[in-house]
XYZ file of C-alpha atoms in Angstrom:
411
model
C 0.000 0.000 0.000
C 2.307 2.346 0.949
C 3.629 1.999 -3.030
C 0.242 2.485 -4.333
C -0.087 5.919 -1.903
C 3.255 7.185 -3.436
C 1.613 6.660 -6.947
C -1.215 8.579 -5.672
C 0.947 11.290 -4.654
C 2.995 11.855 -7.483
C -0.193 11.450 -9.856
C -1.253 14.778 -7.912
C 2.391 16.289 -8.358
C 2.552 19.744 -10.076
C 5.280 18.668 -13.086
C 2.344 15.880 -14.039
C 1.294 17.466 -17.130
C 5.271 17.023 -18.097
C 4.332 13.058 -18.635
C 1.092 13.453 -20.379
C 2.494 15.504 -23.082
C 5.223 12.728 -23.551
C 2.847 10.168 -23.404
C 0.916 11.471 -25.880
C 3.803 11.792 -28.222
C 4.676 8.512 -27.673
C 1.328 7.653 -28.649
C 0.905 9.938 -31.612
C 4.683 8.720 -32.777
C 3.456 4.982 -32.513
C 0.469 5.737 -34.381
C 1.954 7.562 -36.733
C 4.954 4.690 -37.586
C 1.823 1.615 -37.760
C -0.797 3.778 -40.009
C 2.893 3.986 -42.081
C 3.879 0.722 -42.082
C 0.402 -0.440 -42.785
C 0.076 0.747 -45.840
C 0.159 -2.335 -48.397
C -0.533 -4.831 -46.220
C -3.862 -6.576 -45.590
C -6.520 -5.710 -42.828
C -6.582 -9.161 -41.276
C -3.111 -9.507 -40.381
C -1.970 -10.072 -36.933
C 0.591 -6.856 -36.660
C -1.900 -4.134 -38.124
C -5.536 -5.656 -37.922
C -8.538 -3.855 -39.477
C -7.592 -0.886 -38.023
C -4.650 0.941 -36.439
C -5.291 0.541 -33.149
C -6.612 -3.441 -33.446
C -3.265 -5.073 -34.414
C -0.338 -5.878 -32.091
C 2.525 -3.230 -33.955
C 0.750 -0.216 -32.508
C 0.913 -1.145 -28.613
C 4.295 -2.564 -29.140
C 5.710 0.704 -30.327
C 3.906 2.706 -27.614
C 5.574 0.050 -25.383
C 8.903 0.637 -26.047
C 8.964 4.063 -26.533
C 7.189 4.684 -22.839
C 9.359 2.512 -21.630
C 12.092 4.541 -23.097
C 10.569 7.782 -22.142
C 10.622 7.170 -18.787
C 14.071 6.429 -18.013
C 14.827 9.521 -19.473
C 11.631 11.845 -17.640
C 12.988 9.819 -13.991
C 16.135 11.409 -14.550
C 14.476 14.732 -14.146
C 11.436 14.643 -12.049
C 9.395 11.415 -10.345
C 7.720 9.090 -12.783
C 3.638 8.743 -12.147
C 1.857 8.699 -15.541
C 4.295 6.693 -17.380
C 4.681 3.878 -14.799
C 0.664 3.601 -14.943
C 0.847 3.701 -18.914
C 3.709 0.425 -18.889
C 1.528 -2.336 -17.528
C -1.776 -0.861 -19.214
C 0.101 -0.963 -22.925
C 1.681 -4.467 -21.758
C -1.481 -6.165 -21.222
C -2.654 -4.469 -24.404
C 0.563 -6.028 -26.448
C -0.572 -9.362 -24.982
C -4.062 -9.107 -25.487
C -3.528 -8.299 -28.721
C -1.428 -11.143 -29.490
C -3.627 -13.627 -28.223
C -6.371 -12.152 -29.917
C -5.138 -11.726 -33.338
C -2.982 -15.138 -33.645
C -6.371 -17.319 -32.234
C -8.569 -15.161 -34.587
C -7.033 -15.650 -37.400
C -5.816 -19.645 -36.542
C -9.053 -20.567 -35.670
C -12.172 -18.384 -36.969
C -15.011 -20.711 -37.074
C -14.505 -21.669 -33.329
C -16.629 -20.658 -30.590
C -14.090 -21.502 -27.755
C -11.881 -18.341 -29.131
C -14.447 -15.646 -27.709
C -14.069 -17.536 -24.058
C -10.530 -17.671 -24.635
C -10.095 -14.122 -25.460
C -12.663 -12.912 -22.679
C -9.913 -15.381 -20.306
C -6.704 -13.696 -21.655
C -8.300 -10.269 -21.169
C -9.441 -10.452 -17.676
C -6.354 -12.461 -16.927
C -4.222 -9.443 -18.278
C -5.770 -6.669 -16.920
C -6.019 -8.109 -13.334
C -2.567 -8.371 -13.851
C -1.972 -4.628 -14.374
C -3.871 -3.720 -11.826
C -1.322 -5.578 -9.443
C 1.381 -4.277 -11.342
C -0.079 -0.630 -10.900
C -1.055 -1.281 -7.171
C 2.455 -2.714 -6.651
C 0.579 -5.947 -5.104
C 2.035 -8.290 -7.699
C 5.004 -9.231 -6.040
C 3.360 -10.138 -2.995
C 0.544 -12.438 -5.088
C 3.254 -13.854 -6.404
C 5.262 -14.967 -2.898
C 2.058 -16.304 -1.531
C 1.048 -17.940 -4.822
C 5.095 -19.547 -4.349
C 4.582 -20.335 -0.739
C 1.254 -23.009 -1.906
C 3.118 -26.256 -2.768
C 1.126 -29.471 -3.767
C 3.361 -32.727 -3.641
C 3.590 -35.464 -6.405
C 5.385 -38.327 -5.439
C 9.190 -36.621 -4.235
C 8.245 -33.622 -6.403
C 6.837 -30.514 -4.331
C 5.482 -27.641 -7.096
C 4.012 -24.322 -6.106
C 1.389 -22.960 -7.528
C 3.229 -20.423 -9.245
C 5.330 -22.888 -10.934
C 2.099 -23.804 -12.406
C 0.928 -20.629 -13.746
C 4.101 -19.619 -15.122
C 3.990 -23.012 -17.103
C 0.489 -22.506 -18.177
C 1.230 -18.634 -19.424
C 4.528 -20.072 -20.835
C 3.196 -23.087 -22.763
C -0.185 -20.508 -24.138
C 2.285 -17.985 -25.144
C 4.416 -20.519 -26.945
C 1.254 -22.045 -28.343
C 0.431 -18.477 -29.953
C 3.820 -17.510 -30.826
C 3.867 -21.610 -32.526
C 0.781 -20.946 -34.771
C 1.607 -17.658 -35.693
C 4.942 -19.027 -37.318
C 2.821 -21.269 -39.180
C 0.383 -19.668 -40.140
C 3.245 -16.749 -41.671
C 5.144 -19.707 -43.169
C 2.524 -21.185 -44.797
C 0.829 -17.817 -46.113
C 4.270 -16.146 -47.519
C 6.397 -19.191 -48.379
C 4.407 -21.926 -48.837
C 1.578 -20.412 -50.950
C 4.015 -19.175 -53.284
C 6.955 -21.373 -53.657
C 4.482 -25.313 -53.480
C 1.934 -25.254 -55.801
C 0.246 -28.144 -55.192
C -2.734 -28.047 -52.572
C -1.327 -31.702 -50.937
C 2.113 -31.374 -50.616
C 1.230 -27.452 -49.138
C -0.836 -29.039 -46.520
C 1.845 -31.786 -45.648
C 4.522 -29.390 -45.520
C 2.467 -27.161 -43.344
C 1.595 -29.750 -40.820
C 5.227 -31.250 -40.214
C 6.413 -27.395 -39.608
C 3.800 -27.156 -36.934
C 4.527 -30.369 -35.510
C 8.192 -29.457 -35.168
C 7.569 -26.006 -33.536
C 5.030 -27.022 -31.391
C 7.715 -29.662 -29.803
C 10.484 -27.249 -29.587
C 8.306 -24.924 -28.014
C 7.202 -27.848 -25.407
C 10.968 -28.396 -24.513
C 11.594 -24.860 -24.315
C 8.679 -24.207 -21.810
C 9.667 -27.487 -19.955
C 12.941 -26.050 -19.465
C 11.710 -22.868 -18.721
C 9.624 -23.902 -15.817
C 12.501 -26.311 -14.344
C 11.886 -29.541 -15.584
C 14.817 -31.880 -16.123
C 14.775 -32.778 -19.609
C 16.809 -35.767 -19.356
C 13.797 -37.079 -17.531
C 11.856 -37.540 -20.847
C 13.586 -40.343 -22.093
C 11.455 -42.721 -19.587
C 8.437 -41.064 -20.897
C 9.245 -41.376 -24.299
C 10.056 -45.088 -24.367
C 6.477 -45.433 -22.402
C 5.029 -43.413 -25.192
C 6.924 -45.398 -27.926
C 5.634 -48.618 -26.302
C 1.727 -47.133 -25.661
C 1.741 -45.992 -29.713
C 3.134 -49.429 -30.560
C 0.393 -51.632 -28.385
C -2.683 -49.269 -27.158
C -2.458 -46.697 -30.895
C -1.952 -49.055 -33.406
C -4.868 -47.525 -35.298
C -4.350 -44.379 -34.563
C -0.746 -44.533 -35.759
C -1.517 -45.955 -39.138
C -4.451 -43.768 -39.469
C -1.324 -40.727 -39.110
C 1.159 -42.620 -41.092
C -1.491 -43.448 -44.203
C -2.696 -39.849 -43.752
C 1.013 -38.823 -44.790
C 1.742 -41.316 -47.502
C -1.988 -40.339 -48.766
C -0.446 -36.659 -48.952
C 3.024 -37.491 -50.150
C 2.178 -39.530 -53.091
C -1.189 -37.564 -54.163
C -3.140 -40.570 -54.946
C -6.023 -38.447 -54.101
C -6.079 -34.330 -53.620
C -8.474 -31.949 -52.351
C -11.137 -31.492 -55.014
C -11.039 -35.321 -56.357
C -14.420 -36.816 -56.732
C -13.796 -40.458 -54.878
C -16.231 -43.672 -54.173
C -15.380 -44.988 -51.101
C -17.211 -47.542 -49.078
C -20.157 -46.746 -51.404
C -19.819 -43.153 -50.753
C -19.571 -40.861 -53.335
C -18.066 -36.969 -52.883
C -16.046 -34.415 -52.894
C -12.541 -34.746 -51.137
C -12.946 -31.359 -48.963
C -9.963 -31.702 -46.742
C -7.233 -34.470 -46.380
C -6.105 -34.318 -42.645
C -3.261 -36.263 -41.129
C -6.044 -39.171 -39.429
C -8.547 -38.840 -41.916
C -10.019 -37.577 -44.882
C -13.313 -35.218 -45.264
C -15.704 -36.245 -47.897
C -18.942 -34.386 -48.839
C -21.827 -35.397 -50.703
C -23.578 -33.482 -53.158
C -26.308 -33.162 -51.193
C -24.535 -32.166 -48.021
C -23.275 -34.802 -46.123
C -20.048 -35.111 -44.894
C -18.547 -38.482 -44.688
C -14.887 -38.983 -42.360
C -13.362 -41.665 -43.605
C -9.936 -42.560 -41.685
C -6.468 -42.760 -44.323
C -5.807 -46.315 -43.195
C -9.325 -46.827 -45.161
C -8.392 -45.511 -48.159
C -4.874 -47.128 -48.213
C -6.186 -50.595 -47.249
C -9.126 -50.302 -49.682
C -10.639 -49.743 -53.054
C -11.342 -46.005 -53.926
C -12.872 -44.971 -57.435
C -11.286 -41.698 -58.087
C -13.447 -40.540 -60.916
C -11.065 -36.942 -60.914
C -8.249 -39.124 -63.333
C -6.058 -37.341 -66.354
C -9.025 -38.211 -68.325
C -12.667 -36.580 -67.056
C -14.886 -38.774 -68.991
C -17.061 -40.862 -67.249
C -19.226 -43.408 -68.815
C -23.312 -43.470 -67.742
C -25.269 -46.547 -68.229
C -29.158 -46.523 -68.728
C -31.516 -49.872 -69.334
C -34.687 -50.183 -70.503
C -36.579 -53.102 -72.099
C -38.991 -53.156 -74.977
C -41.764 -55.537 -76.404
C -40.112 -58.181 -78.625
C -41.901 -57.092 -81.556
C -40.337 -53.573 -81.341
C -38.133 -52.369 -84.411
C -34.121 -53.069 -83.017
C -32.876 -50.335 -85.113
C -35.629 -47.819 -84.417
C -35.201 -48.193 -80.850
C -31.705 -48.062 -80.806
C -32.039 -44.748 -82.875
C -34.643 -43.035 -80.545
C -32.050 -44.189 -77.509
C -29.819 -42.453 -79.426
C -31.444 -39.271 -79.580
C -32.854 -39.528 -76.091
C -28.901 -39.356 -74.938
C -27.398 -36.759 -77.436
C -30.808 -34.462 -76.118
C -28.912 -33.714 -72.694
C -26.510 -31.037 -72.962
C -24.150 -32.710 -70.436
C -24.070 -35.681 -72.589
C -20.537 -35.326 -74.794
C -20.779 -35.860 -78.759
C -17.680 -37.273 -78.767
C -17.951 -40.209 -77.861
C -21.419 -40.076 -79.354
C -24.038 -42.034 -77.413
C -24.764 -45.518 -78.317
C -27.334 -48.667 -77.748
C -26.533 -51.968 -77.686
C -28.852 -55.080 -77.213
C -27.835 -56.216 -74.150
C -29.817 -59.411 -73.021
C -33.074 -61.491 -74.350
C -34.920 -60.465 -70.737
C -37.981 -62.374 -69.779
C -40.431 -59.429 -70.549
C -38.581 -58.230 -73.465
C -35.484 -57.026 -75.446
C -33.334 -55.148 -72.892
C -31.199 -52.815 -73.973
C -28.247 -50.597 -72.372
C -27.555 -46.660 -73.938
C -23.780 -45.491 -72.934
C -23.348 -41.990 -72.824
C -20.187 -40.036 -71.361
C -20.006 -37.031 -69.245
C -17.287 -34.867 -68.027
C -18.806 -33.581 -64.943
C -19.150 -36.335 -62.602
C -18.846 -33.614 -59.665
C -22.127 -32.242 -60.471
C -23.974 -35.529 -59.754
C -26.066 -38.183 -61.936
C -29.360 -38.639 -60.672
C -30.484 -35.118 -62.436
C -28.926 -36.812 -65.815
C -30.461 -39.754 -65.477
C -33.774 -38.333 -64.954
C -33.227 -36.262 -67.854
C -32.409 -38.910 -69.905
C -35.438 -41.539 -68.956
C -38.105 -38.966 -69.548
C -36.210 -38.049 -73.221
C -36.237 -42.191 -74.065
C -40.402 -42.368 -72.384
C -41.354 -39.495 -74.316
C -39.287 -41.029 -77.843
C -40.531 -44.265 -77.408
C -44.217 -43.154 -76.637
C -43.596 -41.246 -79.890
C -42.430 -43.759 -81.968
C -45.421 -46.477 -80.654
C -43.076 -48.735 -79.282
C -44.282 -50.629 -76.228
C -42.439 -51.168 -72.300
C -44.175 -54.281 -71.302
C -45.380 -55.033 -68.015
C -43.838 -58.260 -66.172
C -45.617 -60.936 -67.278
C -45.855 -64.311 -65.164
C -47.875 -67.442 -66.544
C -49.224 -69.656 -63.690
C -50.334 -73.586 -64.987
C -52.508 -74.985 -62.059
C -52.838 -79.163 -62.351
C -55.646 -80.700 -61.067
């Protein structure tokens, strides 16, 4: 207390106005340098945001420069406003971060808002104990809790500083990724697959440096991960066995682009679009909407119709059956013409009918047309296509039967 009532004194201190007009230059000269180096860049990146004061450049700057300015006003006269201004722009650099990295990582997920509303709160009760000059003395009772595991005795701050150390390295992880993958990736790897593989294993790696370093940063021997790796190794190679060839398949799946993003696949009697290809499984979608996860080791172990090949076409194969006394070449020209009628239908190869089987009810024939556009489904085409050959046939006076079955009855 008695540092919070010399704050209070100097904030009344004659020579006050002194630091406002520096901190306002401060301000104006940070704001100034970020609407500058702004200029060309996009509005959602992390360092500018939308707006000036949004991204994480413009707090940083004020940072350093009231952090400059007031070693050099202390020199002169007591420091009041710009020792209040240092934790407030602090826990504005860090909110900031948090806020633009997880936005921009992760923009479809509802957990960011609570995680941003935690980070805030978290932040600015730590100013306030910075400004109050309480923080040091939350942070010897927070020391002075110890909870015991095993031989091990760890305070609660121990903990806290390893939670804030592994989220900050978290942040700082995805961030690197994310500015990899957006201004080296996107422009030197021009396939979609390899892109995607390439950003995954750089996020892997990063992620387990950063683990080390925070593990080492909180204390913890890190010759004592050896024990837990071989108890990992051993748990992946008994208890994960699916799990690791799901991972594994997901990587050979990327590295030899047997299928890419875009393909239209048959799997399993499942028929979509490949939206995604993960590292454990693969996102299909239907044309009408549904979304089918089908794990790698699947599509490795099994047969998959890619119907995305060098060539497009796709042959379509319609049956019908006529009366026996129908005209063969007649029908086989109306088929014809019920076929080239759709304008997905390709001319070349033309459409043809062939007399496919002597059927109990009648001649049954099969017209093959080809298509280019599997993506855009069949069932549309097909229906198409039947009412063209009802209508030609109805035209033309040639019969459909009806399934006919005889029954003899013996007395």
């Amino acid at each position: 207390m008695t540092e919070l009532q010399n704050l209070l004194h100097d904030l009344g201190g004659a020579r006050v106005w002194v630091e406002v007009l520096v901190l306002l230059a401060c301000l104006a000269l940070a704001y100034g340098v970020a609407r500058y180096a702004r200029r060309g860049h996009s509005a959602d990146s992390v360092w500018f945001g939308r707006h000036v004061f949004d991204g994480l450049l413009f707090p940083v700057l004020a940072l350093v420069l009231i952090y400059a300015a007031r070693h050099g006003v202390a020199q002169v006269q007591p420091v009041a406003v710009l020792k209040v201004a240092l934790p407030i722009f602090t826990s504005l650099a860090a909110i900031r971060l948090f806020v633009r990295v997880l936005g921009a990582s992760f923009p479809q997920s509802s957990a960011v808002k609570l995680i941003e509303s935690l980070v805030s709160w978290l932040a600015w009760g730590a100013a306030v104990l910075w400004i109050t000059g309480l923080l040091p003395a939350v942070l010897d009772e927070l020391d002075a809790i110890h909870f015991a595991f095993g031989k091990s005795r760890i305070s609660v701050r121990t903990l806290l500083d390893g939670v804030l150390s592994s989220g900050v390295m978290l942040v700082v992880v995805l961030w690197i990724s994310a500015t990899i993958e957006r201004r080296i990736l996107r422009e030197n790897v021009g396939d979609l697959s390899m892109r995607k593989v390439a950003a995954n294993a750089i996020r892997a790696a990063l992620l387990l440096l950063g683990l080390l370093f925070v593990l080492s940063a909180v204390g913890v021997d890190l010759t004592a991960l050896s024990v837990l790796g071989g108890a990992l190794g051993v748990g992946l190679g008994f208890g994960l066995q699916k799990l690791a060839a799901n991972y594994v398949s997901g990587f050979v799946i990327l590295l030899e682009r047997s299928l890419r993003i875009g393909d239209v696949v048959r799997v399993d009697n499942f028929e979509g679009v490949v939206t995604d290809i993960k590292t454990r499984y693969t996102l299909i979608r239907a044309l009408n909407g549904r979304e089918s996860v089908v794990p790698n080791e699947l599509i490795i172990t099994q047969r998959v119709e890619n119907l995305s090949t060098a060539d497009p076409k796709v042959q379509l194969s319609i049956n019908v059956a006529v009366g026996y006394d129908s005209d063969v070449e007649r029908v086989r020209q109306s088929l014809c013409a019920a076929g080239a009628a759709s304008a997905r239908v390709l001319k070349d190869p033309a459409p043809a009918a062939y007399l496919a089987n002597f059927g109990p009810d009648g001649l049954e024939f099969s017209l093959s047309v080809w298509i280019t556009d599997p993506e855009n489904g069949q069932l549309a085409l097909r229906s198409e296509i039947n009412l063209a050959i009802l209508q030609g046939l109805r035209e033309a006076g040639i019969e459909i039967p009806y399934p006919q079955r005889v029954v003899h009855m013996k007395a």
